[in-house]
Coordinates of C-alpha atoms in Angstrom, one line a residue:
Chain A
M1 CA -61.4 -53.1 -8.2
K2 CA -58.3 -53.2 -10.3
P3 CA -56.6 -50.3 -12.2
A4 CA -57.4 -49.6 -15.6
P5 CA -55.0 -50.1 -18.7
F6 CA -52.3 -47.5 -19.1
D7 CA -49.1 -46.9 -20.6
Y8 CA -46.2 -47.1 -18.1
F9 CA -42.9 -45.5 -18.2
A10 CA -40.1 -45.7 -15.8
P11 CA -37.2 -42.9 -17.2
T12 CA -33.8 -43.1 -15.7
S13 CA -33.3 -39.5 -16.1
L14 CA -35.0 -36.0 -15.2
D15 CA -34.7 -34.9 -18.9
E16 CA -36.5 -38.4 -20.2
A17 CA -39.0 -37.6 -17.5
L18 CA -39.6 -34.1 -18.9
A19 CA -39.7 -35.4 -22.6
L20 CA -42.2 -37.6 -21.4
R21 CA -44.4 -35.1 -19.4
A22 CA -44.1 -32.5 -22.8
E23 CA -45.2 -35.4 -25.2
H24 CA -48.2 -36.7 -23.2
A25 CA -49.1 -33.6 -21.2
D26 CA -52.6 -33.5 -19.9
D27 CA -52.8 -37.4 -20.8
S28 CA -50.1 -38.4 -18.3
V29 CA -50.0 -38.5 -14.7
V30 CA -47.1 -38.6 -12.3
L31 CA -46.2 -41.4 -10.0
A32 CA -44.5 -40.6 -7.2
G33 CA -44.9 -42.6 -4.0
G34 CA -48.0 -43.8 -5.2
Q35 CA -49.9 -43.7 -1.7
S36 CA -52.4 -41.4 -3.1
L37 CA -52.4 -42.0 -7.0
V38 CA -52.0 -45.9 -6.9
P39 CA -55.5 -46.5 -4.6
M40 CA -56.9 -43.8 -6.9
L41 CA -56.0 -45.7 -10.0
S42 CA -57.1 -49.1 -8.1
L43 CA -60.5 -47.2 -7.7
R44 CA -60.7 -45.9 -11.1
L45 CA -60.9 -42.3 -9.9
A46 CA -58.0 -41.7 -12.0
R47 CA -58.1 -43.5 -15.5
P48 CA -54.6 -42.2 -17.0
A49 CA -53.2 -42.9 -20.6
V50 CA -50.1 -42.6 -19.3
V51 CA -48.4 -43.0 -16.0
I52 CA -44.8 -41.4 -15.6
D53 CA -42.8 -43.6 -12.6
L54 CA -40.4 -41.1 -11.2
G55 CA -38.7 -43.8 -9.0
R56 CA -35.9 -44.7 -11.1
V57 CA -34.7 -40.5 -11.8
P58 CA -31.7 -40.1 -9.7
G59 CA -31.2 -36.8 -7.8
L60 CA -34.4 -36.0 -6.7
E61 CA -34.7 -37.3 -3.1
G62 CA -31.8 -35.1 -1.3
V63 CA -32.4 -33.2 1.4
S64 CA -29.9 -30.4 2.0
E65 CA -29.3 -26.7 3.4
W66 CA -30.5 -24.0 1.7
D67 CA -30.2 -20.5 2.7
G68 CA -30.3 -20.9 6.4
G69 CA -33.3 -23.4 5.5
V70 CA -33.7 -26.6 3.8
V71 CA -34.5 -28.1 0.1
I72 CA -36.0 -30.9 -0.3
G73 CA -36.4 -32.9 -3.1
A74 CA -39.7 -34.0 -4.7
M75 CA -38.9 -37.7 -4.4
A76 CA -37.8 -37.5 -0.5
R77 CA -39.7 -40.0 1.5
Q78 CA -41.8 -38.5 3.9
R79 CA -40.2 -41.1 6.7
A80 CA -36.9 -39.8 5.7
V81 CA -37.4 -36.5 5.9
E82 CA -39.4 -36.9 9.4
R83 CA -35.8 -38.4 10.6
S84 CA -34.0 -35.7 9.0
E85 CA -31.9 -33.7 11.8
L86 CA -31.5 -31.0 9.7
V87 CA -35.0 -30.5 8.8
R88 CA -35.9 -31.2 12.4
R89 CA -33.4 -28.3 13.4
R90 CA -34.3 -25.9 10.6
T91 CA -37.7 -26.1 10.0
P92 CA -39.4 -28.4 12.6
L93 CA -42.6 -27.4 11.4
V94 CA -42.2 -29.8 8.7
T95 CA -41.3 -32.2 11.1
R96 CA -44.3 -32.1 13.1
A97 CA -46.4 -32.1 10.1
L98 CA -45.2 -35.3 9.0
A99 CA -45.6 -37.3 12.3
N100 CA -49.4 -36.9 11.3
V101 CA -49.4 -37.9 7.7
G102 CA -50.9 -41.3 7.5
H103 CA -49.0 -43.8 9.3
V104 CA -45.2 -45.1 9.4
T105 CA -45.8 -47.8 6.6
I106 CA -47.5 -44.9 4.3
R107 CA -44.8 -42.5 5.1
N108 CA -41.8 -44.9 4.0
R109 CA -43.3 -44.7 0.3
G110 CA -45.4 -41.4 0.3
T111 CA -42.9 -38.3 -0.9
V112 CA -42.7 -35.1 0.2
G113 CA -43.5 -33.3 -3.6
G114 CA -46.1 -35.9 -4.0
S115 CA -48.3 -34.8 -1.5
I116 CA -47.7 -31.3 -1.9
A117 CA -48.5 -31.9 -5.7
H118 CA -51.4 -34.0 -5.0
A119 CA -52.9 -30.9 -2.9
H120 CA -55.5 -32.9 -1.0
P121 CA -57.3 -30.4 1.1
A122 CA -56.5 -32.2 4.2
G123 CA -53.0 -32.3 3.5
E124 CA -50.4 -31.9 6.4
L125 CA -47.4 -30.7 3.9
P126 CA -49.8 -28.5 1.8
G127 CA -50.8 -26.8 5.0
A128 CA -46.7 -26.8 6.2
A129 CA -45.7 -25.1 2.7
L130 CA -48.0 -22.3 2.8
A131 CA -47.4 -21.3 6.5
L132 CA -43.7 -21.6 6.0
D133 CA -43.9 -19.7 2.5
A134 CA -42.4 -22.5 0.9
Q135 CA -40.9 -22.1 -2.6
L136 CA -42.1 -25.0 -5.2
V137 CA -39.7 -25.4 -7.8
A138 CA -41.3 -27.2 -11.1
R139 CA -39.3 -27.9 -14.4
S140 CA -40.2 -28.8 -18.1
S141 CA -38.5 -29.5 -21.1
H142 CA -38.0 -25.9 -21.8
G143 CA -37.1 -24.5 -18.3
E144 CA -37.7 -24.2 -14.6
R145 CA -39.7 -21.9 -12.6
T146 CA -39.9 -21.4 -9.0
I147 CA -43.3 -20.8 -7.8
P148 CA -44.2 -19.4 -4.2
A149 CA -46.6 -21.3 -2.0
G150 CA -49.1 -18.7 -1.6
G151 CA -49.6 -19.1 -5.5
F152 CA -49.6 -22.7 -5.8
F153 CA -52.6 -24.1 -4.6
H154 CA -55.4 -23.3 -7.3
G155 CA -58.5 -25.3 -6.1
F156 CA -59.5 -28.4 -4.8
M157 CA -56.5 -30.7 -5.8
T158 CA -55.1 -28.3 -8.3
T159 CA -52.2 -26.9 -8.3
A160 CA -49.9 -24.4 -10.6
I161 CA -48.0 -27.3 -12.0
E162 CA -48.4 -27.4 -15.7
P163 CA -49.1 -31.1 -17.5
D164 CA -45.8 -30.6 -19.2
E165 CA -44.2 -29.8 -15.8
V166 CA -42.6 -32.1 -12.8
L167 CA -42.4 -30.4 -9.5
V168 CA -38.8 -31.5 -8.7
E169 CA -38.0 -29.8 -5.4
V170 CA -39.4 -27.7 -2.4
R171 CA -37.0 -24.8 -0.9
I172 CA -38.0 -23.8 2.4
P173 CA -36.8 -20.8 4.3
G174 CA -35.3 -21.3 7.9
Q175 CA -37.1 -20.0 11.2
P176 CA -35.8 -17.1 12.4
E177 CA -34.0 -16.7 16.0
R178 CA -36.8 -16.7 18.6
S179 CA -39.1 -18.5 16.9
G180 CA -41.3 -21.6 17.4
S181 CA -43.7 -23.7 15.4
S182 CA -46.8 -26.4 16.0
F183 CA -49.0 -28.6 14.1
V184 CA -52.0 -29.7 15.6
E185 CA -55.1 -31.6 13.9
V186 CA -58.1 -33.6 15.1
A187 CA -59.2 -36.8 13.2
R188 CA -61.4 -39.7 14.0
R189 CA -58.6 -42.1 14.5
H190 CA -54.6 -41.6 14.1
G191 CA -53.6 -41.4 10.9
D192 CA -56.7 -40.6 9.3
F193 CA -57.6 -37.5 7.4
A194 CA -57.8 -34.4 9.3
L195 CA -60.9 -33.0 10.0
A196 CA -59.5 -30.1 10.6
G197 CA -55.5 -28.9 11.4
A198 CA -53.8 -25.9 12.2
A199 CA -50.2 -25.1 11.4
A200 CA -48.6 -21.8 13.6
A201 CA -45.2 -20.4 13.6
I202 CA -44.4 -17.4 15.8
E203 CA -41.8 -15.4 16.0
L204 CA -41.1 -13.0 18.7
G205 CA -39.3 -9.9 19.4
G206 CA -36.8 -8.5 21.5
D207 CA -39.6 -6.7 23.7
G208 CA -41.4 -10.4 23.8
A209 CA -44.6 -9.4 21.5
I210 CA -45.3 -11.1 18.5
A211 CA -43.0 -9.7 15.9
D212 CA -44.6 -12.2 13.0
V213 CA -47.2 -14.8 12.8
R214 CA -48.2 -17.5 10.4
L215 CA -51.5 -19.6 11.0
V216 CA -52.8 -21.9 8.3
F217 CA -55.7 -24.2 8.3
I218 CA -56.1 -27.6 6.6
G219 CA -59.1 -29.7 5.8
V220 CA -61.9 -26.9 6.0
G221 CA -61.5 -25.7 2.4
G222 CA -60.6 -26.7 -1.0
V223 CA -57.1 -25.7 -0.4
P224 CA -55.0 -24.8 2.8
I225 CA -56.4 -21.7 4.0
R226 CA -54.0 -18.7 5.4
A227 CA -55.8 -16.5 8.2
G228 CA -54.0 -13.3 7.1
E229 CA -56.6 -11.1 9.1
A230 CA -56.0 -12.9 12.5
E231 CA -52.0 -12.9 11.8
A232 CA -52.2 -9.3 11.2
A233 CA -54.2 -8.7 14.5
L234 CA -51.7 -10.7 16.4
R235 CA -48.3 -8.8 15.5
G236 CA -47.6 -6.4 18.1
Q237 CA -49.7 -8.4 20.9
R238 CA -48.3 -10.1 23.7
P239 CA -48.3 -14.0 23.3
D240 CA -51.2 -14.9 26.0
R241 CA -53.8 -17.2 26.0
A242 CA -56.5 -14.3 25.4
A243 CA -55.2 -13.1 22.3
F244 CA -54.8 -16.4 20.9
A245 CA -58.0 -17.2 21.7
E246 CA -59.4 -14.1 20.1
A247 CA -57.4 -14.6 17.1
A248 CA -58.2 -18.1 17.0
E249 CA -62.2 -16.8 17.1
Q250 CA -61.2 -14.7 14.3
A251 CA -59.7 -17.1 11.9
V252 CA -62.6 -19.1 11.9
T253 CA -65.2 -16.6 11.0
G254 CA -64.2 -16.7 7.3
L255 CA -64.1 -20.0 6.8
D256 CA -66.8 -22.4 5.1
P257 CA -65.9 -25.8 5.4
I258 CA -67.6 -28.7 4.1
S259 CA -70.4 -31.1 5.8
D260 CA -69.6 -34.7 5.0
V261 CA -70.2 -38.2 6.6
H262 CA -67.1 -37.5 8.9
A263 CA -68.0 -34.0 10.0
S264 CA -70.6 -31.2 10.0
A265 CA -69.2 -27.9 8.8
E266 CA -70.0 -26.7 12.0
Y267 CA -68.1 -28.9 13.9
R268 CA -65.3 -28.6 11.5
R269 CA -65.4 -24.9 12.4
R270 CA -65.4 -25.8 16.0
V271 CA -62.2 -27.9 15.5
A272 CA -60.5 -25.4 13.6
R273 CA -61.2 -23.0 16.2
A274 CA -59.6 -25.1 19.1
V275 CA -56.6 -26.5 16.8
A276 CA -55.8 -22.7 16.1
R277 CA -55.6 -21.8 19.8
R278 CA -53.6 -24.7 20.7
A279 CA -51.2 -24.7 17.7
L280 CA -50.6 -20.9 18.7
Q281 CA -49.6 -21.5 22.2
E282 CA -47.4 -24.5 21.5
A283 CA -45.9 -22.4 18.6
T284 CA -44.8 -19.7 21.4
P285 CA -41.0 -19.8 21.7
V286 CA -40.1 -20.0 25.8
Chain B
M1 CA -38.3 -62.7 -3.1
N2 CA -37.9 -64.2 0.4
G3 CA -34.4 -64.6 -0.2
V4 CA -34.7 -66.0 -3.7
R5 CA -34.6 -64.4 -6.9
R6 CA -37.4 -64.6 -8.7
S7 CA -38.9 -63.3 -11.9
A8 CA -41.5 -62.8 -14.3
P9 CA -43.3 -60.5 -16.8
V10 CA -46.3 -58.5 -15.3
D11 CA -48.8 -56.2 -16.6
A12 CA -47.8 -52.1 -15.5
R13 CA -51.4 -52.0 -13.7
V14 CA -50.9 -55.0 -11.4
T15 CA -50.5 -54.2 -8.2
L16 CA -47.6 -55.9 -5.6
A17 CA -50.3 -57.1 -3.7
D18 CA -52.0 -59.4 -6.6
F19 CA -48.7 -60.0 -8.4
L20 CA -47.4 -61.7 -5.1
R21 CA -50.8 -64.0 -4.7
D22 CA -51.7 -64.5 -8.2
D23 CA -48.2 -64.7 -10.0
L24 CA -46.0 -66.1 -7.3
A25 CA -48.7 -67.9 -5.3
L26 CA -48.0 -66.4 -2.4
T27 CA -51.3 -66.1 -0.6
G28 CA -50.2 -65.0 2.9
T29 CA -50.4 -61.1 1.7
H30 CA -54.3 -60.5 2.2
L31 CA -56.5 -58.2 0.2
A32 CA -59.2 -56.4 2.5
C33 CA -59.7 -53.0 1.4
E34 CA -57.1 -52.8 -1.7
H35 CA -57.2 -49.0 -1.6
G36 CA -54.5 -48.3 1.5
V37 CA -56.4 -47.8 4.7
C38 CA -56.6 -51.1 6.6
G39 CA -52.9 -52.6 6.5
A40 CA -53.9 -56.3 5.7
C41 CA -51.6 -56.4 2.5
T42 CA -48.4 -55.1 4.3
V43 CA -45.0 -56.4 3.4
L44 CA -41.4 -55.3 3.7
V45 CA -39.5 -54.0 0.8
D46 CA -36.0 -53.3 1.2
G47 CA -36.6 -53.8 4.9
A48 CA -39.4 -50.9 4.7
S49 CA -42.8 -51.6 5.4
V50 CA -45.1 -51.0 2.7
R51 CA -49.0 -51.7 1.8
S52 CA -48.6 -54.0 -1.4
C53 CA -51.6 -52.9 -2.8
L54 CA -50.4 -49.3 -3.1
L55 CA -47.4 -50.7 -5.0
L56 CA -47.0 -51.8 -8.7
A57 CA -45.4 -54.8 -8.9
V58 CA -43.2 -53.3 -11.6
Q59 CA -41.9 -50.9 -8.8
V60 CA -40.3 -53.7 -7.2
D61 CA -37.7 -54.7 -9.8
G62 CA -34.5 -55.2 -8.6
A63 CA -36.0 -54.9 -4.7
D64 CA -35.8 -57.3 -1.7
V65 CA -39.5 -58.1 -0.9
T66 CA -40.2 -59.9 2.5
T67 CA -43.8 -61.3 3.0
I68 CA -45.3 -63.3 5.7
E69 CA -44.1 -66.5 4.0
G70 CA -40.4 -65.1 4.4
E71 CA -37.5 -65.4 6.8
A72 CA -36.5 -62.3 9.4
P73 CA -35.1 -62.6 12.9
E74 CA -38.3 -61.2 14.3
L75 CA -40.6 -63.6 12.7
E76 CA -39.8 -66.6 15.0
P77 CA -40.6 -64.8 18.4
L78 CA -43.5 -62.9 16.8
R79 CA -45.2 -66.4 15.6
D80 CA -44.7 -67.9 19.0
A81 CA -45.9 -65.2 20.9
F82 CA -49.4 -64.9 18.7
R83 CA -49.7 -68.5 18.7
E84 CA -49.6 -68.5 22.7
L85 CA -51.7 -65.4 23.4
L86 CA -53.9 -65.7 20.5
S87 CA -53.3 -62.6 19.1
F88 CA -56.0 -63.5 15.9
Q89 CA -59.1 -64.7 15.4
C90 CA -59.9 -65.4 11.8
G91 CA -56.5 -64.4 11.4
F92 CA -57.1 -62.7 8.0
C93 CA -55.3 -59.4 9.3
T94 CA -52.4 -61.3 11.0
P95 CA -50.0 -61.3 8.2
G96 CA -50.1 -57.5 7.9
F97 CA -49.8 -57.0 11.7
V98 CA -47.3 -59.5 12.1
M99 CA -44.9 -57.4 9.0
T100 CA -45.7 -54.1 10.5
A101 CA -44.2 -55.7 14.1
V102 CA -41.1 -57.0 12.3
E103 CA -40.4 -53.4 11.4
L104 CA -41.2 -52.1 14.5
L105 CA -39.3 -54.5 16.7
R106 CA -36.3 -54.1 14.2
E107 CA -36.1 -50.6 14.8
N108 CA -37.2 -50.4 18.3
P109 CA -36.4 -53.4 20.2
R110 CA -37.9 -52.4 23.6
P111 CA -41.0 -50.7 22.6
S112 CA -43.4 -49.3 25.2
D113 CA -47.3 -50.2 25.3
E114 CA -47.7 -47.0 23.6
E115 CA -45.4 -47.4 20.9
I116 CA -46.8 -50.5 19.8
R117 CA -50.4 -49.0 19.4
E118 CA -48.8 -46.1 17.6
A119 CA -46.8 -48.4 15.1
I120 CA -50.0 -51.0 14.8
S121 CA -52.2 -47.9 14.3
G122 CA -52.7 -48.2 10.7
N123 CA -53.7 -51.9 11.0
L124 CA -57.3 -52.4 11.5
C125 CA -58.7 -55.8 12.7
R126 CA -62.6 -56.6 12.8
C127 CA -62.2 -59.6 15.4
T128 CA -60.1 -59.1 18.4
G129 CA -60.3 -55.7 19.6
Y130 CA -56.5 -55.1 19.5
E131 CA -55.6 -56.0 23.1
S132 CA -54.4 -59.5 22.4
I133 CA -52.3 -58.4 19.3
V134 CA -50.6 -55.8 21.6
R135 CA -49.9 -58.2 24.1
G136 CA -48.4 -60.7 21.4
I137 CA -46.2 -58.0 20.1
A138 CA -45.0 -57.2 23.7
L139 CA -44.3 -60.7 24.4
A140 CA -42.2 -61.0 21.2
A141 CA -40.0 -58.0 22.2
E142 CA -39.8 -59.3 25.4
R143 CA -38.4 -62.4 24.2
G144 CA -36.6 -61.2 21.2
R145 CA -34.1 -59.5 23.9

């Protein structure tokens, strides 16, 4: 199958890109890395009238320091971010999440912003963004706004990005002292979409008890899901296997994953419990 | 394109894979799934492996593209090793594996068995069961040093 015809624009400035988005809005889609969009075009799951290619807009691919953490341009290639020492040092959950995204060949072209804006329910980067309280910065021809990850993922592959907006950067706060993080997923084959995955981050207090914890699931709902109640229950507890097993159990009780050709809902729930436990254990700083 | 400057008009919706095969008659790049999961269409763009069915041809305007028909220092040892160890049967997936292996060996000239398997885990083969391919890449790595 081949893509249906569309009008193609390759703006060479962000202003030009935003003007195109303002003009075409709902009739347009943004082409970033293309690793999700192009197969959708080929399979005709997407038939936009207009494709706006950001590939020639300068200034959207940087990775730099931000407020103890990092700011990642929306067009930064996943492979470049995966290899970034700055990201590994300040926000290692992003590095771990990226190792699970497809294969190197995909990550050579796929972008951080594109993956988050695409918001596939099993997307690792959306899960990491939620777990890390990332801030998503969107621009339009009339201004800029910052959207917290907690309010960004509205539903199945639907985000807060408006039809006249472009996601331009992802801001991720740095991990506190005495904290760790982990990303664990299960897929039928390495690089496949996750059946279920968990992102975890744990901060220990001076007394060795859990001061703060994040636990986010991917692949078990239409959006990445934060296990808020399990997080609350873990705060103040010792970071031991019993606490994590109980937290994982609690975290999956509210889940309602789909059944499909790849796995039943029950299997996804069991995998979610297992990856939550493992992620929490691995995220415990030594 | 493989070291030679080429230019051609192309519709925006034509993928790089179709452009290579139909417009440039470079049919060594194969199409199987055409939606980015099998790796048969893998080529190098500015030295990085990409799935040519996941790029629009217009996106490589100004870039260096290398296909299986092209030149790279890693290609000769890979071709020799694949031939000697029969790292293929029908050959349909082979160019994709070879281009992926070119990138691997360029970045990591001494890959472990596990690293080879990890690097090619995005390429599907329906014939060989993969073992001969892994051995072929390992032999090419040894000889390339």
